[in-house]
PDB file of C-alpha atoms in Angstrom:
ATOM      1  CA  MET A   1      68.930 -93.646  43.160  1.00 44.00           C
ATOM      2  CA  PRO A   2      72.163 -95.336  44.417  1.00 48.00           C
ATOM      3  CA  SER A   3      74.201 -93.362  41.871  1.00 47.00           C
ATOM      4  CA  LYS A   4      72.741 -90.099  43.219  1.00 50.00           C
ATOM      5  CA  ILE A   5      73.644 -91.095  46.776  1.00 49.00           C
ATOM      6  CA  ILE A   6      77.161 -92.003  45.667  1.00 49.00           C
ATOM      7  CA  GLY A   7      77.383 -88.632  43.903  1.00 49.00           C
ATOM      8  CA  VAL A   8      76.414 -86.815  47.100  1.00 49.00           C
ATOM      9  CA  VAL A   9      78.973 -88.835  49.082  1.00 50.00           C
ATOM     10  CA  LEU A  10      81.687 -88.059  46.521  1.00 48.00           C
ATOM     11  CA  LEU A  11      80.808 -84.370  46.636  1.00 49.00           C
ATOM     12  CA  ILE A  12      81.058 -84.381  50.426  1.00 53.00           C
ATOM     13  CA  LEU A  13      84.369 -86.220  50.285  1.00 50.00           C
ATOM     14  CA  SER A  14      85.801 -83.873  47.649  1.00 50.00           C
ATOM     15  CA  ILE A  15      84.795 -80.807  49.660  1.00 50.00           C
ATOM     16  CA  GLY A  16      86.371 -82.419  52.699  1.00 50.00           C
ATOM     17  CA  ALA A  17      89.550 -83.158  50.795  1.00 48.00           C
ATOM     18  CA  ILE A  18      89.799 -79.518  49.753  1.00 46.00           C
ATOM     19  CA  SER A  19      89.164 -78.356  53.324  1.00 48.00           C
ATOM     20  CA  VAL A  20      91.716 -80.796  54.685  1.00 45.00           C
ATOM     21  CA  ALA A  21      94.278 -79.816  52.054  1.00 45.00           C
ATOM     22  CA  ASN A  22      93.883 -76.173  53.001  1.00 49.00           C
ATOM     23  CA  ALA A  23      93.945 -76.820  56.730  1.00 51.00           C
ATOM     24  CA  GLN A  24      95.859 -79.858  57.921  1.00 58.00           C
ATOM     25  CA  GLN A  25      96.216 -83.589  57.506  1.00 67.00           C
ATOM     26  CA  PRO A  26      93.174 -85.631  58.571  1.00 72.00           C
ATOM     27  CA  LEU A  27      93.381 -87.362  61.920  1.00 87.00           C
ATOM     28  CA  CYS A  28      93.601 -91.125  61.310  1.00 93.00           C
ATOM     29  CA  SER A  29      93.447 -93.966  63.827  1.00 93.00           C
ATOM     30  CA  THR A  30      91.372 -97.031  64.549  1.00 93.00           C
ATOM     31  CA  HIS A  31      87.627 -96.669  64.124  1.00 94.00           C
ATOM     32  CA  ALA A  32      87.107 -97.517  67.801  1.00 94.00           C
ATOM     33  CA  ASP A  33      89.530 -94.809  68.959  1.00 94.00           C
ATOM     34  CA  ILE A  34      87.969 -92.108  66.786  1.00 94.00           C
ATOM     35  CA  THR A  35      84.351 -92.894  67.646  1.00 94.00           C
ATOM     36  CA  GLU A  36      85.181 -93.227  71.350  1.00 95.00           C
ATOM     37  CA  GLN A  37      86.865 -89.810  71.345  1.00 93.00           C
ATOM     38  CA  LEU A  38      83.933 -88.194  69.525  1.00 94.00           C
ATOM     39  CA  SER A  39      81.447 -89.837  71.874  1.00 94.00           C
ATOM     40  CA  GLU A  40      83.277 -88.784  75.028  1.00 95.00           C
ATOM     41  CA  GLN A  41      84.189 -85.229  73.983  1.00 94.00           C
ATOM     42  CA  TYR A  42      81.132 -84.230  71.951  1.00 95.00           C
ATOM     43  CA  ALA A  43      78.483 -86.930  72.609  1.00 95.00           C
ATOM     44  CA  GLU A  44      78.449 -87.577  68.840  1.00 95.00           C
ATOM     45  CA  VAL A  45      76.641 -90.642  67.506  1.00 94.00           C
ATOM     46  CA  LEU A  46      76.170 -92.135  64.049  1.00 94.00           C
ATOM     47  CA  VAL A  47      73.397 -90.424  62.058  1.00 92.00           C
ATOM     48  CA  ALA A  48      74.176 -91.537  58.474  1.00 91.00           C
ATOM     49  CA  LEU A  49      76.486 -93.806  56.514  1.00 91.00           C
ATOM     50  CA  GLY A  50      77.213 -94.940  53.002  1.00 93.00           C
ATOM     51  CA  VAL A  51      79.421 -97.471  51.240  1.00 93.00           C
ATOM     52  CA  ALA A  52      81.592 -96.325  48.339  1.00 84.00           C
ATOM     53  CA  ASN A  53      82.353 -98.438  45.274  1.00 86.00           C
ATOM     54  CA  ASN A  54      85.909 -98.976  46.546  1.00 84.00           C
ATOM     55  CA  GLY A  55      84.573-100.518  49.765  1.00 90.00           C
ATOM     56  CA  GLY A  56      85.231 -97.483  51.960  1.00 92.00           C
ATOM     57  CA  VAL A  57      82.586 -96.546  54.501  1.00 95.00           C
ATOM     58  CA  MET A  58      81.650 -92.916  55.068  1.00 94.00           C
ATOM     59  CA  GLU A  59      79.964 -92.098  58.378  1.00 95.00           C
ATOM     60  CA  VAL A  60      78.402 -88.888  59.608  1.00 94.00           C
ATOM     61  CA  LEU A  61      78.261 -88.435  63.373  1.00 94.00           C
ATOM     62  CA  SER A  62      76.479 -85.635  65.194  1.00 93.00           C
ATOM     63  CA  SER A  63      75.835 -84.537  68.745  1.00 93.00           C
ATOM     64  CA  PRO A  64      72.180 -84.977  69.809  1.00 90.00           C
ATOM     65  CA  ASN A  65      71.426 -81.250  69.551  1.00 89.00           C
ATOM     66  CA  GLY A  66      73.382 -80.825  66.301  1.00 88.00           C
ATOM     67  CA  ALA A  67      75.959 -78.532  67.902  1.00 91.00           C
ATOM     68  CA  THR A  68      78.823 -80.566  66.353  1.00 92.00           C
ATOM     69  CA  TRP A  69      79.266 -83.070  63.518  1.00 93.00           C
ATOM     70  CA  THR A  70      82.093 -85.145  62.038  1.00 94.00           C
ATOM     71  CA  VAL A  71      82.578 -87.136  58.832  1.00 94.00           C
ATOM     72  CA  ILE A  72      84.710 -90.279  59.135  1.00 95.00           C
ATOM     73  CA  LEU A  73      86.017 -92.321  56.216  1.00 94.00           C
ATOM     74  CA  THR A  74      87.046 -95.925  56.911  1.00 95.00           C
ATOM     75  CA  MET A  75      88.958 -97.663  54.145  1.00 93.00           C
ATOM     76  CA  PRO A  76      88.894-101.430  53.447  1.00 91.00           C
ATOM     77  CA  ASN A  77      92.331-101.755  55.103  1.00 91.00           C
ATOM     78  CA  GLY A  78      90.703-100.696  58.395  1.00 90.00           C
ATOM     79  CA  MET A  79      92.222 -97.210  58.672  1.00 93.00           C
ATOM     80  CA  SER A  80      89.678 -94.571  59.734  1.00 95.00           C
ATOM     81  CA  CYS A  81      90.183 -90.840  59.214  1.00 94.00           C
ATOM     82  CA  MET A  82      88.201 -87.827  60.353  1.00 93.00           C
ATOM     83  CA  ILE A  83      87.966 -85.865  57.117  1.00 91.00           C
ATOM     84  CA  MET A  84      85.638 -83.024  58.126  1.00 90.00           C
ATOM     85  CA  ALA A  85      84.051 -81.564  61.224  1.00 90.00           C
ATOM     86  CA  GLY A  86      81.876 -78.601  61.981  1.00 89.00           C
ATOM     87  CA  ASP A  87      78.927 -77.222  63.861  1.00 89.00           C
ATOM     88  CA  SER A  88      75.230 -76.533  63.365  1.00 86.00           C
ATOM     89  CA  PHE A  89      74.233 -79.927  61.933  1.00 80.00           C
ATOM     90  CA  ASN A  90      70.628 -80.004  60.758  1.00 78.00           C
ATOM     91  CA  ARG A  91      68.993 -83.408  60.342  1.00 74.00           C
ATOM     92  CA  ARG A  92      66.524 -83.863  57.514  1.00 69.00           C
ATOM     93  CA  ALA A  93      64.234 -86.809  56.996  1.00 68.00           C
ATOM     94  CA  MET A  94      64.590 -88.547  53.634  1.00 65.00           C
ATOM     95  CA  PRO A  95      61.433 -88.204  51.536  1.00 68.00           C
ATOM     96  CA  ARG A  96      59.554 -91.483  51.029  1.00 69.00           C
ATOM     97  CA  GLY A  97      60.585 -91.755  47.389  1.00 66.00           C
ATOM     98  CA  GLY A  98      64.237 -90.918  48.030  1.00 60.00           C
ATOM     99  CA  ILE A  99      66.055 -87.746  47.128  1.00 59.00           C
ATOM    100  CA  ASP A 100      63.807 -86.982  44.159  1.00 59.00           C
ATOM    101  CA  GLY A 101      60.630 -87.594  46.162  1.00 52.00           C
TER     102      GLY A 101
END
């Protein structure tokens, strides 16, 4: 199961990298600055996270009603970058047995 989760995270990150490459450079700063800005401007809070094999931490934040969401990647050196953002976030409960049920 952990390899499937890592695969999903890598897919999300690769899609984000493509989106960022086509749009603009990701916004990077301290983790505290980014999360404070997202909290104040959009009321976003942490809804999911995962740790990559390289030690990076991927976080998904969303506003309470799902109107906005953001994916943040924090690398082991402490740099945090917003790599994707959007709207219409839909929360799903994980099945008891994991992704495969």
